[in-house]
mmCIF file of C-alpha atoms and ligand atoms in Angstrom:
data_model
loop_
_atom_site.group_PDB
_atom_site.id
_atom_site.type_symbol
_atom_site.label_atom_id
_atom_site.label_comp_id
_atom_site.label_asym_id
_atom_site.label_seq_id
_atom_site.Cartn_x
_atom_site.Cartn_y
_atom_site.Cartn_z
ATOM 1 C CA MET A 1 -9.478 -19.447 18.210
ATOM 2 C CA LEU A 2 -6.679 -20.461 15.874
ATOM 3 C CA VAL A 3 -6.324 -23.258 17.795
ATOM 4 C CA GLY A 4 -9.898 -24.239 18.075
ATOM 5 C CA THR A 5 -10.001 -23.994 14.071
ATOM 6 C CA LEU A 6 -7.572 -26.327 13.157
ATOM 7 C CA VAL A 7 -8.854 -28.708 15.876
ATOM 8 C CA TYR A 8 -12.455 -28.680 14.943
ATOM 9 C CA TYR A 9 -11.420 -28.959 10.459
ATOM 10 C CA LEU A 10 -8.545 -32.158 11.383
ATOM 11 C CA THR A 11 -11.514 -33.766 13.620
ATOM 12 C CA LEU A 12 -13.649 -33.503 10.482
ATOM 13 C CA LEU A 13 -11.101 -34.601 8.682
ATOM 14 C CA PHE A 14 -9.680 -37.289 10.623
ATOM 15 C CA TRP A 15 -11.940 -38.480 12.577
ATOM 16 C CA ARG A 16 -14.044 -41.374 12.613
ATOM 17 C CA ARG A 17 -17.524 -42.515 13.950
ATOM 18 C CA ARG A 18 -16.887 -46.383 14.322
ATOM 19 C CA THR A 19 -21.649 -46.733 13.935
ATOM 20 C CA LEU A 20 -22.178 -49.594 11.121
ATOM 21 C CA VAL A 21 -24.059 -48.367 8.424
ATOM 22 C CA PHE A 22 -25.683 -49.898 4.924
ATOM 23 C CA LEU A 23 -25.435 -47.761 2.716
ATOM 24 C CA ASP A 24 -27.673 -48.962 -0.453
ATOM 25 C CA ILE A 25 -25.073 -48.051 -3.514
ATOM 26 C CA ALA A 26 -22.162 -49.072 -1.642
ATOM 27 C CA CYS A 27 -24.220 -52.179 -0.203
ATOM 28 C CA VAL A 28 -26.196 -53.671 -2.657
ATOM 29 C CA ASN A 29 -23.866 -55.898 -6.043
ATOM 30 C CA GLN A 30 -24.341 -53.217 -8.431
ATOM 31 C CA VAL A 31 -22.028 -55.679 -10.974
ATOM 32 C CA ASP A 32 -24.360 -59.619 -10.075
ATOM 33 C CA GLU A 33 -27.379 -58.998 -11.909
ATOM 34 C CA TYR A 34 -28.838 -62.029 -9.135
ATOM 35 C CA ALA A 35 -27.059 -60.990 -6.350
ATOM 36 C CA LYS A 36 -28.804 -57.416 -7.490
ATOM 37 C CA SER A 37 -31.881 -58.877 -7.022
ATOM 38 C CA GLU A 38 -31.008 -60.987 -4.070
ATOM 39 C CA ALA A 39 -30.719 -57.601 -2.114
ATOM 40 C CA LEU A 40 -33.720 -55.927 -3.262
ATOM 41 C CA VAL A 41 -35.604 -58.500 -2.214
ATOM 42 C CA SER A 42 -34.442 -58.966 1.209
ATOM 43 C CA MET A 43 -34.440 -54.800 1.485
ATOM 44 C CA GLY A 44 -37.709 -54.918 3.960
ATOM 45 C CA ALA A 45 -35.239 -57.176 6.065
ATOM 46 C CA PHE A 46 -32.808 -54.554 6.514
ATOM 47 C CA LEU A 47 -35.215 -51.846 6.588
ATOM 48 C CA LYS A 48 -36.913 -53.110 9.797
ATOM 49 C CA HIS A 49 -33.867 -53.703 11.606
ATOM 50 C CA SER A 50 -32.280 -50.508 11.102
ATOM 51 C CA LYS A 51 -32.151 -48.002 13.805
ATOM 52 C CA THR A 52 -32.360 -45.217 12.112
ATOM 53 C CA LEU A 53 -32.997 -44.591 8.262
ATOM 54 C CA VAL A 54 -30.812 -41.209 7.051
ATOM 55 C CA VAL A 55 -32.018 -39.514 3.126
ATOM 56 C CA LEU A 56 -29.035 -37.738 1.848
ATOM 57 C CA TRP A 57 -32.471 -35.217 0.846
ATOM 58 C CA ASP A 58 -32.491 -33.127 -2.750
ATOM 59 C CA ALA A 59 -35.153 -32.075 -5.189
ATOM 60 C CA THR A 60 -34.854 -35.387 -7.270
ATOM 61 C CA PHE A 61 -35.485 -37.496 -3.995
ATOM 62 C CA VAL A 62 -39.535 -38.049 -4.698
ATOM 63 C CA LYS A 63 -38.925 -38.407 -8.638
ATOM 64 C CA ARG A 64 -37.264 -42.073 -7.733
ATOM 65 C CA LEU A 65 -38.866 -45.005 -7.491
ATOM 66 C CA TRP A 66 -36.437 -46.707 -5.187
ATOM 67 C CA CYS A 67 -36.276 -43.666 -2.978
ATOM 68 C CA VAL A 68 -39.213 -43.570 -2.234
ATOM 69 C CA PHE A 69 -39.985 -47.287 -1.883
ATOM 70 C CA GLU A 70 -36.604 -47.495 0.883
ATOM 71 C CA MET A 71 -38.644 -44.901 3.056
ATOM 72 C CA ALA A 72 -41.497 -45.803 2.757
ATOM 73 C CA GLY A 73 -40.764 -49.302 3.407
ATOM 74 C CA PHE A 74 -39.173 -47.846 6.638
ATOM 75 C CA LEU A 75 -42.099 -46.104 7.680
ATOM 76 C CA GLN A 76 -43.563 -48.834 7.514
ATOM 77 C CA SER A 77 -41.491 -51.405 9.492
ATOM 78 C CA ARG A 78 -41.984 -49.051 12.181
ATOM 79 C CA GLY A 79 -45.747 -48.160 12.265
ATOM 80 C CA PRO A 80 -46.287 -45.304 14.874
ATOM 81 C CA ASP A 81 -42.695 -45.240 16.009
ATOM 82 C CA ALA A 82 -41.924 -43.968 12.726
ATOM 83 C CA SER A 83 -41.133 -40.565 12.306
ATOM 84 C CA ARG A 84 -38.265 -41.958 15.496
ATOM 85 C CA GLY A 85 -35.418 -42.937 12.997
ATOM 86 C CA LEU A 86 -36.193 -41.339 10.303
ATOM 87 C CA GLU A 87 -33.361 -38.178 9.921
ATOM 88 C CA VAL A 88 -34.136 -35.455 6.815
ATOM 89 C CA CYS A 89 -30.524 -34.292 5.606
ATOM 90 C CA PRO A 90 -30.472 -31.470 2.678
ATOM 91 C CA VAL A 91 -27.171 -32.248 0.295
ATOM 92 C CA PHE A 92 -27.131 -28.615 0.949
ATOM 93 C CA ALA A 93 -27.371 -28.420 4.780
ATOM 94 C CA GLY A 94 -23.557 -29.372 4.899
ATOM 95 C CA PRO A 95 -21.703 -27.440 3.083
ATOM 96 C CA ALA A 96 -24.559 -24.284 4.252
ATOM 97 C CA LEU A 97 -23.023 -25.313 7.877
ATOM 98 C CA LEU A 98 -19.305 -25.506 6.664
ATOM 99 C CA SER A 99 -18.573 -22.677 4.513
ATOM 100 C CA GLY A 100 -20.676 -20.407 7.378
ATOM 101 C CA THR A 101 -18.620 -22.036 9.869
ATOM 102 C CA PHE A 102 -15.530 -21.292 7.539
ATOM 103 C CA GLY A 103 -16.874 -17.727 7.123
ATOM 104 C CA LEU A 104 -16.934 -16.930 10.843
ATOM 105 C CA CYS A 105 -13.889 -18.287 11.146
ATOM 106 C CA VAL A 106 -11.899 -16.635 9.735
ATOM 107 C CA MET A 107 -13.900 -13.716 10.908
ATOM 108 C CA LEU A 108 -13.044 -13.969 14.070
ATOM 109 C CA LEU A 109 -8.880 -15.000 13.369
ATOM 110 C CA ILE A 110 -8.826 -11.562 11.860
ATOM 111 C CA PHE A 111 -10.716 -10.189 15.136
ATOM 112 C CA SER A 112 -8.212 -11.976 17.522
ATOM 113 C CA SER A 113 -5.459 -11.428 15.268
ATOM 114 C CA SER A 114 -5.778 -7.552 15.517
ATOM 115 C CA GLN A 115 -5.933 -6.059 18.858
ATOM 116 C CA ALA A 116 -6.045 -3.018 18.180
ATOM 117 C CA VAL A 117 -9.675 -3.490 16.696
ATOM 118 C CA ILE A 118 -10.732 -5.742 19.426
ATOM 119 C CA VAL A 119 -9.258 -2.984 21.959
ATOM 120 C CA PRO A 120 -12.526 -0.829 21.606
ATOM 121 C CA TRP A 121 -14.355 -4.293 22.365
ATOM 122 C CA GLU A 122 -17.804 -2.931 23.530
ATOM 123 C CA PHE A 123 -20.253 -1.387 21.215
ATOM 124 C CA TRP A 124 -18.614 -0.450 17.709
ATOM 125 C CA GLY A 125 -17.338 -3.964 17.743
ATOM 126 C CA GLY A 126 -20.424 -5.753 17.749
ATOM 127 C CA LEU A 127 -21.908 -3.405 15.420
ATOM 128 C CA ALA A 128 -17.811 -3.485 13.379
ATOM 129 C CA LEU A 129 -18.897 -8.035 13.810
ATOM 130 C CA CYS A 130 -22.217 -7.978 12.430
ATOM 131 C CA ALA A 131 -20.846 -6.081 9.059
ATOM 132 C CA LEU A 132 -18.552 -8.735 8.687
ATOM 133 C CA THR A 133 -20.882 -11.002 8.974
ATOM 134 C CA PHE A 134 -23.567 -9.899 6.664
ATOM 135 C CA PRO A 135 -22.041 -10.818 2.596
ATOM 136 C CA CYS A 136 -21.671 -14.450 4.541
ATOM 137 C CA LEU A 137 -25.344 -14.769 6.321
ATOM 138 C CA THR A 138 -27.170 -13.676 3.404
ATOM 139 C CA CYS A 139 -25.361 -16.521 1.371
ATOM 140 C CA LEU A 140 -26.880 -18.406 4.201
ATOM 141 C CA ALA A 141 -29.944 -17.123 3.714
ATOM 142 C CA TYR A 142 -30.456 -17.124 0.297
ATOM 143 C CA VAL A 143 -29.202 -20.588 0.136
ATOM 144 C CA VAL A 144 -32.573 -21.431 2.729
ATOM 145 C CA LEU A 145 -34.931 -19.634 1.698
ATOM 146 C CA ILE A 146 -35.164 -21.846 -2.019
ATOM 147 C CA HIS A 147 -34.556 -25.025 0.521
ATOM 148 C CA CYS A 148 -38.087 -23.476 2.305
ATOM 149 C CA ARG A 149 -39.383 -21.956 -1.153
ATOM 150 C CA SER A 150 -38.859 -26.368 -1.525
ATOM 151 C CA ILE A 151 -40.590 -27.382 0.694
ATOM 152 C CA ASP A 152 -43.125 -26.848 -1.266
ATOM 153 C CA VAL A 153 -42.599 -28.406 -4.497
ATOM 154 C CA VAL A 154 -42.324 -31.233 -2.550
ATOM 155 C CA GLN A 155 -45.303 -30.784 -1.239
ATOM 156 C CA GLN A 156 -46.967 -30.078 -5.184
ATOM 157 C CA GLN A 157 -44.285 -33.628 -5.923
ATOM 158 C CA VAL A 158 -45.789 -35.985 -3.447
ATOM 159 C CA ARG A 159 -49.201 -34.894 -3.720
ATOM 160 C CA CYS A 160 -49.577 -35.548 -7.622
ATOM 161 C CA PHE A 161 -46.609 -39.407 -6.978
ATOM 162 C CA THR A 162 -48.627 -42.999 -8.955
ATOM 163 C CA ILE A 163 -45.406 -45.334 -9.325
ATOM 164 C CA GLY A 164 -45.832 -45.035 -12.526
ATOM 165 C CA ASN A 165 -44.445 -41.524 -12.854
ATOM 166 C CA ALA A 166 -41.896 -42.201 -10.677
ATOM 167 C CA SER A 167 -37.820 -42.848 -12.258
ATOM 168 C CA SER A 168 -35.782 -45.668 -11.706
ATOM 169 C CA TYR A 169 -32.311 -45.970 -13.131
ATOM 170 C CA CYS A 170 -32.461 -49.367 -15.474
ATOM 171 C CA CYS A 171 -35.760 -48.270 -17.466
ATOM 172 C CA ALA A 172 -34.102 -44.993 -18.328
ATOM 173 C CA SER A 173 -31.290 -47.264 -19.890
ATOM 174 C CA ASN A 174 -33.194 -48.731 -21.707
ATOM 175 C CA HIS A 175 -32.067 -51.983 -19.384
ATOM 176 C CA ILE A 176 -28.199 -51.855 -21.691
ATOM 177 C CA ASP A 177 -25.420 -50.836 -18.886
ATOM 178 C CA PRO A 178 -24.334 -47.922 -21.155
ATOM 179 C CA SER A 179 -20.749 -49.048 -19.393
ATOM 180 C CA THR A 180 -20.045 -52.705 -19.678
ATOM 181 C CA GLY A 181 -23.127 -52.163 -22.570
ATOM 182 C CA GLU A 182 -25.159 -55.680 -21.259
ATOM 183 C CA ARG A 183 -28.506 -56.073 -20.089
ATOM 184 C CA MET A 184 -29.839 -55.405 -16.564
ATOM 185 C CA VAL A 185 -32.218 -56.812 -14.866
ATOM 186 C CA CYS A 186 -35.104 -54.000 -14.299
ATOM 187 C CA ASP A 187 -36.216 -52.968 -10.414
ATOM 188 C CA ARG A 188 -38.938 -51.359 -11.204
ATOM 189 C CA LEU A 189 -39.895 -54.838 -11.666
ATOM 190 C CA ILE A 190 -38.712 -56.018 -8.115
ATOM 191 C CA ILE A 191 -40.156 -53.574 -6.376
ATOM 192 C CA GLU A 192 -43.537 -54.060 -7.471
ATOM 193 C CA ARG A 193 -43.297 -57.536 -6.598
ATOM 194 C CA CYS A 194 -42.016 -56.075 -2.892
ATOM 195 C CA ILE A 195 -44.309 -53.589 -3.043
ATOM 196 C CA ALA A 196 -47.125 -55.722 -3.513
ATOM 197 C CA ALA A 197 -46.528 -58.365 -0.389
ATOM 198 C CA TRP A 198 -45.571 -55.216 1.874
ATOM 199 C CA PHE A 199 -48.462 -53.046 1.257
ATOM 200 C CA GLY A 200 -50.829 -55.062 -0.774
ATOM 201 C CA SER A 201 -51.451 -53.201 -3.531
ATOM 202 C CA PRO A 202 -49.608 -50.241 -6.019
ATOM 203 C CA GLU A 203 -52.514 -48.347 -4.490
ATOM 204 C CA GLN A 204 -51.872 -48.949 -0.554
ATOM 205 C CA PHE A 205 -48.179 -48.157 -1.964
ATOM 206 C CA GLU A 206 -49.364 -44.860 -2.926
ATOM 207 C CA GLU A 207 -51.722 -43.596 -0.807
ATOM 208 C CA THR A 208 -48.415 -43.897 1.923
ATOM 209 C CA VAL A 209 -46.967 -41.922 0.335
ATOM 210 C CA ARG A 210 -48.849 -39.329 -0.038
ATOM 211 C CA GLY A 211 -49.913 -39.804 3.233
ATOM 212 C CA LYS A 212 -47.603 -41.155 5.630
ATOM 213 C CA LEU A 213 -44.549 -40.175 3.594
ATOM 214 C CA LEU A 214 -45.506 -36.525 2.632
ATOM 215 C CA ALA A 215 -46.422 -35.796 6.551
ATOM 216 C CA HIS A 216 -42.546 -37.021 8.095
ATOM 217 C CA LEU A 217 -41.121 -35.432 5.466
ATOM 218 C CA VAL A 218 -42.108 -32.376 5.431
ATOM 219 C CA TYR A 219 -41.951 -32.329 8.925
ATOM 220 C CA GLN A 220 -38.309 -32.816 8.797
ATOM 221 C CA LEU A 221 -37.732 -30.944 5.734
ATOM 222 C CA ALA A 222 -39.154 -27.446 7.721
ATOM 223 C CA ASN A 223 -38.253 -28.401 11.187
ATOM 224 C CA CYS A 224 -35.139 -30.409 11.825
ATOM 225 C CA THR A 225 -33.365 -29.172 8.980
ATOM 226 C CA PHE A 226 -30.937 -27.134 11.145
ATOM 227 C CA PRO A 227 -31.766 -28.760 14.522
ATOM 228 C CA TYR A 228 -30.657 -27.342 18.154
ATOM 229 C CA TRP A 229 -27.146 -28.790 18.948
ATOM 230 C CA ARG A 230 -26.363 -28.597 14.806
ATOM 231 C CA VAL A 231 -26.551 -24.623 14.961
ATOM 232 C CA VAL A 232 -24.820 -25.138 18.598
ATOM 233 C CA GLN A 233 -21.901 -26.965 16.115
ATOM 234 C CA ALA A 234 -21.790 -24.532 13.598
ATOM 235 C CA THR A 235 -21.314 -21.135 15.729
ATOM 236 C CA SER A 236 -18.323 -22.897 17.736
ATOM 237 C CA PRO A 237 -15.963 -20.426 17.268
ATOM 238 C CA ALA A 238 -18.110 -17.863 19.268
ATOM 239 C CA LEU A 239 -16.407 -20.133 22.188
ATOM 240 C CA TRP A 240 -13.194 -20.138 20.785
ATOM 241 C CA PHE A 241 -13.228 -16.283 20.360
ATOM 242 C CA LYS A 242 -14.654 -15.935 23.578
ATOM 243 C CA LEU A 243 -11.827 -19.094 24.626
ATOM 244 C CA GLU A 244 -9.210 -16.551 23.635
ATOM 245 C CA LEU A 245 -10.238 -13.501 25.657
ATOM 246 C CA TYR A 246 -10.737 -15.312 28.554
ATOM 247 C CA ASN A 247 -8.968 -13.439 31.967
ATOM 248 C CA PRO A 248 -8.555 -15.338 35.198
ATOM 249 C CA ALA A 249 -10.345 -12.746 36.562
ATOM 250 C CA PHE A 250 -13.374 -12.281 36.105
ATOM 251 C CA VAL A 251 -14.316 -16.736 35.608
ATOM 252 C CA VAL A 252 -18.680 -15.845 36.099
ATOM 253 C CA LEU A 253 -18.568 -13.458 33.663
ATOM 254 C CA PHE A 254 -16.643 -15.112 31.255
ATOM 255 C CA ILE A 255 -18.333 -17.316 31.802
ATOM 256 C CA LEU A 256 -21.488 -16.184 31.876
ATOM 257 C CA GLU A 257 -21.808 -14.558 29.261
ATOM 258 C CA THR A 258 -20.058 -17.632 26.914
ATOM 259 C CA ILE A 259 -23.753 -18.757 27.909
ATOM 260 C CA VAL A 260 -25.758 -16.734 26.190
ATOM 261 C CA TYR A 261 -24.391 -16.271 23.436
ATOM 262 C CA TRP A 262 -23.146 -19.303 22.137
ATOM 263 C CA LEU A 263 -25.867 -21.612 23.916
ATOM 264 C CA LEU A 264 -28.927 -19.541 24.017
ATOM 265 C CA LEU A 265 -28.259 -15.657 21.724
ATOM 266 C CA LEU A 266 -27.492 -17.269 18.217
ATOM 267 C CA PRO A 267 -29.599 -20.844 17.831
ATOM 268 C CA SER A 268 -32.297 -18.048 19.086
ATOM 269 C CA VAL A 269 -31.809 -16.378 16.364
ATOM 270 C CA ALA A 270 -30.812 -18.705 14.054
ATOM 271 C CA LEU A 271 -34.625 -20.112 14.793
ATOM 272 C CA VAL A 272 -36.365 -17.223 14.284
ATOM 273 C CA MET A 273 -34.099 -16.447 11.705
ATOM 274 C CA PHE A 274 -35.703 -19.728 9.764
ATOM 275 C CA ARG A 275 -38.965 -18.995 10.419
ATOM 276 C CA LEU A 276 -38.985 -15.137 9.502
ATOM 277 C CA ILE A 277 -38.208 -16.899 5.926
ATOM 278 C CA TYR A 278 -39.756 -20.036 5.904
ATOM 279 C CA CYS A 279 -42.668 -17.202 6.475
ATOM 280 C CA ALA A 280 -41.867 -14.855 3.498
ATOM 281 C CA ARG A 281 -40.178 -17.363 1.548
ATOM 282 C CA ASN A 282 -43.149 -16.619 -0.854
ATOM 283 C CA LEU A 283 -43.347 -13.368 -0.541
ATOM 284 C CA CYS A 284 -40.194 -13.148 -4.367
ATOM 285 C CA GLN A 285 -40.477 -14.953 -7.758
ATOM 286 C CA SER A 286 -37.321 -13.888 -8.675
ATOM 287 C CA THR A 287 -33.724 -14.219 -8.179
ATOM 288 C CA PHE A 288 -33.223 -10.612 -7.888
ATOM 289 C CA THR A 289 -35.887 -10.172 -5.653
ATOM 290 C CA GLN A 290 -35.170 -12.925 -3.432
ATOM 291 C CA VAL A 291 -31.461 -11.884 -2.297
ATOM 292 C CA LEU A 292 -33.180 -8.539 -1.756
ATOM 293 C CA LEU A 293 -35.471 -10.227 0.367
ATOM 294 C CA SER A 294 -32.296 -12.639 2.022
ATOM 295 C CA THR A 295 -30.911 -8.743 2.791
ATOM 296 C CA GLY A 296 -33.252 -7.847 4.271
ATOM 297 C CA LEU A 297 -33.834 -10.339 7.069
ATOM 298 C CA VAL A 298 -30.241 -10.552 7.751
ATOM 299 C CA ALA A 299 -30.913 -7.094 8.715
ATOM 300 C CA VAL A 300 -33.613 -7.915 10.396
ATOM 301 C CA ALA A 301 -31.159 -10.785 12.228
ATOM 302 C CA ALA A 302 -28.896 -7.667 12.560
ATOM 303 C CA LEU A 303 -30.476 -5.918 14.383
ATOM 304 C CA LEU A 304 -31.704 -8.237 16.917
ATOM 305 C CA PHE A 305 -28.458 -9.149 17.125
ATOM 306 C CA GLY A 306 -27.499 -5.512 18.123
ATOM 307 C CA ALA A 307 -30.316 -4.758 20.331
ATOM 308 C CA PHE A 308 -29.346 -7.710 22.192
ATOM 309 C CA PHE A 309 -25.788 -6.225 22.441
ATOM 310 C CA PHE A 310 -26.778 -2.858 23.117
ATOM 311 C CA ALA A 311 -28.703 -3.921 26.524
ATOM 312 C CA GLU A 312 -25.968 -6.907 27.578
ATOM 313 C CA THR A 313 -22.923 -4.259 27.649
ATOM 314 C CA MET A 314 -25.173 -0.275 27.597
ATOM 315 C CA LEU A 315 -28.934 -0.431 28.897
ATOM 316 C CA LEU A 316 -29.076 -3.529 32.234
ATOM 317 C CA PRO A 317 -25.404 -2.028 33.072
ATOM 318 C CA GLN A 318 -26.178 1.538 33.610
ATOM 319 C CA LEU A 319 -29.813 1.036 34.431
ATOM 320 C CA ILE A 320 -28.597 -2.173 37.274
ATOM 321 C CA GLY A 321 -25.468 -0.548 37.929
ATOM 322 C CA ASP A 322 -23.379 -3.958 38.507
ATOM 323 C CA LYS A 323 -21.881 -6.245 35.617
ATOM 324 C CA HIS A 324 -22.387 -9.147 37.383
ATOM 325 C CA THR A 325 -26.280 -9.244 38.287
ATOM 326 C CA SER A 326 -27.206 -7.711 34.132
ATOM 327 C CA ASN A 327 -25.614 -10.627 33.740
ATOM 328 C CA TRP A 328 -27.560 -13.304 35.543
ATOM 329 C CA ILE A 329 -30.815 -11.044 34.496
ATOM 330 C CA LEU A 330 -29.928 -11.967 30.806
ATOM 331 C CA LEU A 331 -29.002 -15.795 31.495
ATOM 332 C CA ALA A 332 -32.109 -16.324 33.411
ATOM 333 C CA THR A 333 -34.717 -14.622 30.513
ATOM 334 C CA MET A 334 -32.243 -15.580 27.596
ATOM 335 C CA SER A 335 -33.254 -19.392 29.043
ATOM 336 C CA MET A 336 -36.321 -18.738 29.117
ATOM 337 C CA VAL A 337 -36.781 -17.302 25.721
ATOM 338 C CA THR A 338 -34.431 -19.975 23.806
ATOM 339 C CA ILE A 339 -36.776 -23.534 25.982
ATOM 340 C CA ALA A 340 -40.116 -21.172 24.477
ATOM 341 C CA LEU A 341 -38.684 -21.552 21.168
ATOM 342 C CA TRP A 342 -36.945 -24.504 20.760
ATOM 343 C CA ARG A 343 -39.605 -26.619 23.370
ATOM 344 C CA CYS A 344 -42.519 -24.557 23.283
ATOM 345 C CA MET A 345 -43.333 -23.070 19.631
ATOM 346 C CA PRO A 346 -45.564 -25.439 17.068
ATOM 347 C CA PRO A 347 -43.527 -27.131 14.333
ATOM 348 C CA ILE A 348 -44.187 -26.788 10.679
ATOM 349 C CA HIS A 349 -46.735 -28.854 8.671
ATOM 350 C CA GLN A 350 -47.306 -29.701 5.413
ATOM 351 C CA SER A 351 -50.235 -27.104 4.129
ATOM 352 C CA ASP A 352 -53.642 -28.147 3.463
ATOM 353 C CA SER A 353 -54.708 -27.304 0.208
ATOM 354 C CA PRO A 354 -51.628 -27.830 -3.014
ATOM 355 C CA GLN A 355 -52.104 -23.762 -3.192
ATOM 356 C CA ALA A 356 -50.345 -22.707 -0.500
ATOM 357 C CA ALA A 357 -47.449 -24.263 -2.109
ATOM 358 C CA GLY A 358 -45.033 -22.243 -4.382
ATOM 359 C CA GLN A 359 -46.447 -21.216 -7.758
ATOM 360 C CA GLU A 360 -42.660 -21.991 -9.740
ATOM 361 C CA SER A 361 -39.930 -24.887 -9.768
ATOM 362 C CA PRO A 362 -37.045 -23.359 -7.881
HETATM 363 ZN ZN1 LIG B 1 -36.398 -51.601 -15.744
#
């Protein structure tokens, strides 16, 4: 468990991906105004020759002309296959998953270093595990609830999007660089020239933003924030914990249990919980009631997990009489449930009417 935790965080800190990326703020010259103008005019070529556009999304994204322009330009350059290369990653997802994984690591480390707790590791051990994860999961559920509410706000904002209302740093600074006091070139003028060349007219650009861009943005935020493999990666401490309990005499049983819990049960519960949170996002308006709602939703998750644990450790072995057979049945059942949830459940799309969105901004 300790080795797994150390390897995980050392890899996270020191492993460097070798993928070539174009990070606009770093690759566009921010000092030389001529070079900056040239880069802005050439942005279409950069977008067209990029395999993927990763949008680090927060609530201010759709208010910034530069960001909206880049995303709309990418969608325009891809045509009907636009969704394939687009990845919208809310900035909260990284810290949320990291803190969730860290909480799980700490909790399971405490469990694995205290053998006395693990000895009665059947029913009561499972209940104790649920109780320990409760505060950590409540925080996570609350953050996801706020994220789901923000999807409604985004829809309201994008439906009212106009180039004139979108902000740009240069205009907000009156075209004077605050650090040097020198005059800045207006990005907006260059972007408007690019818009006229790529989209035909400002009206067509705004139509693309309010149509295609909104549809892709909502789809990504509502369905792709926590994909299957991201959930599996975040819950990897469950695998290390199982490895610590590995007994060579029960290899098949060990593999079955690990697959069922780590690859099937945890991702399925995570997806069900995300959908429940999304459905309940507008039930409560104040922070206090939202925290209460998050607690209730985590209680539902704990019930689901507890019911499964009861079926796995007590009900099925008693009914069938053989632990191996009951675990094979669980594997088959959970495989079908997981595939049905992750592959067949209809995705969330943008709401048809503006009234369906939330009543207040977060
Ligand atoms: Zn400007």
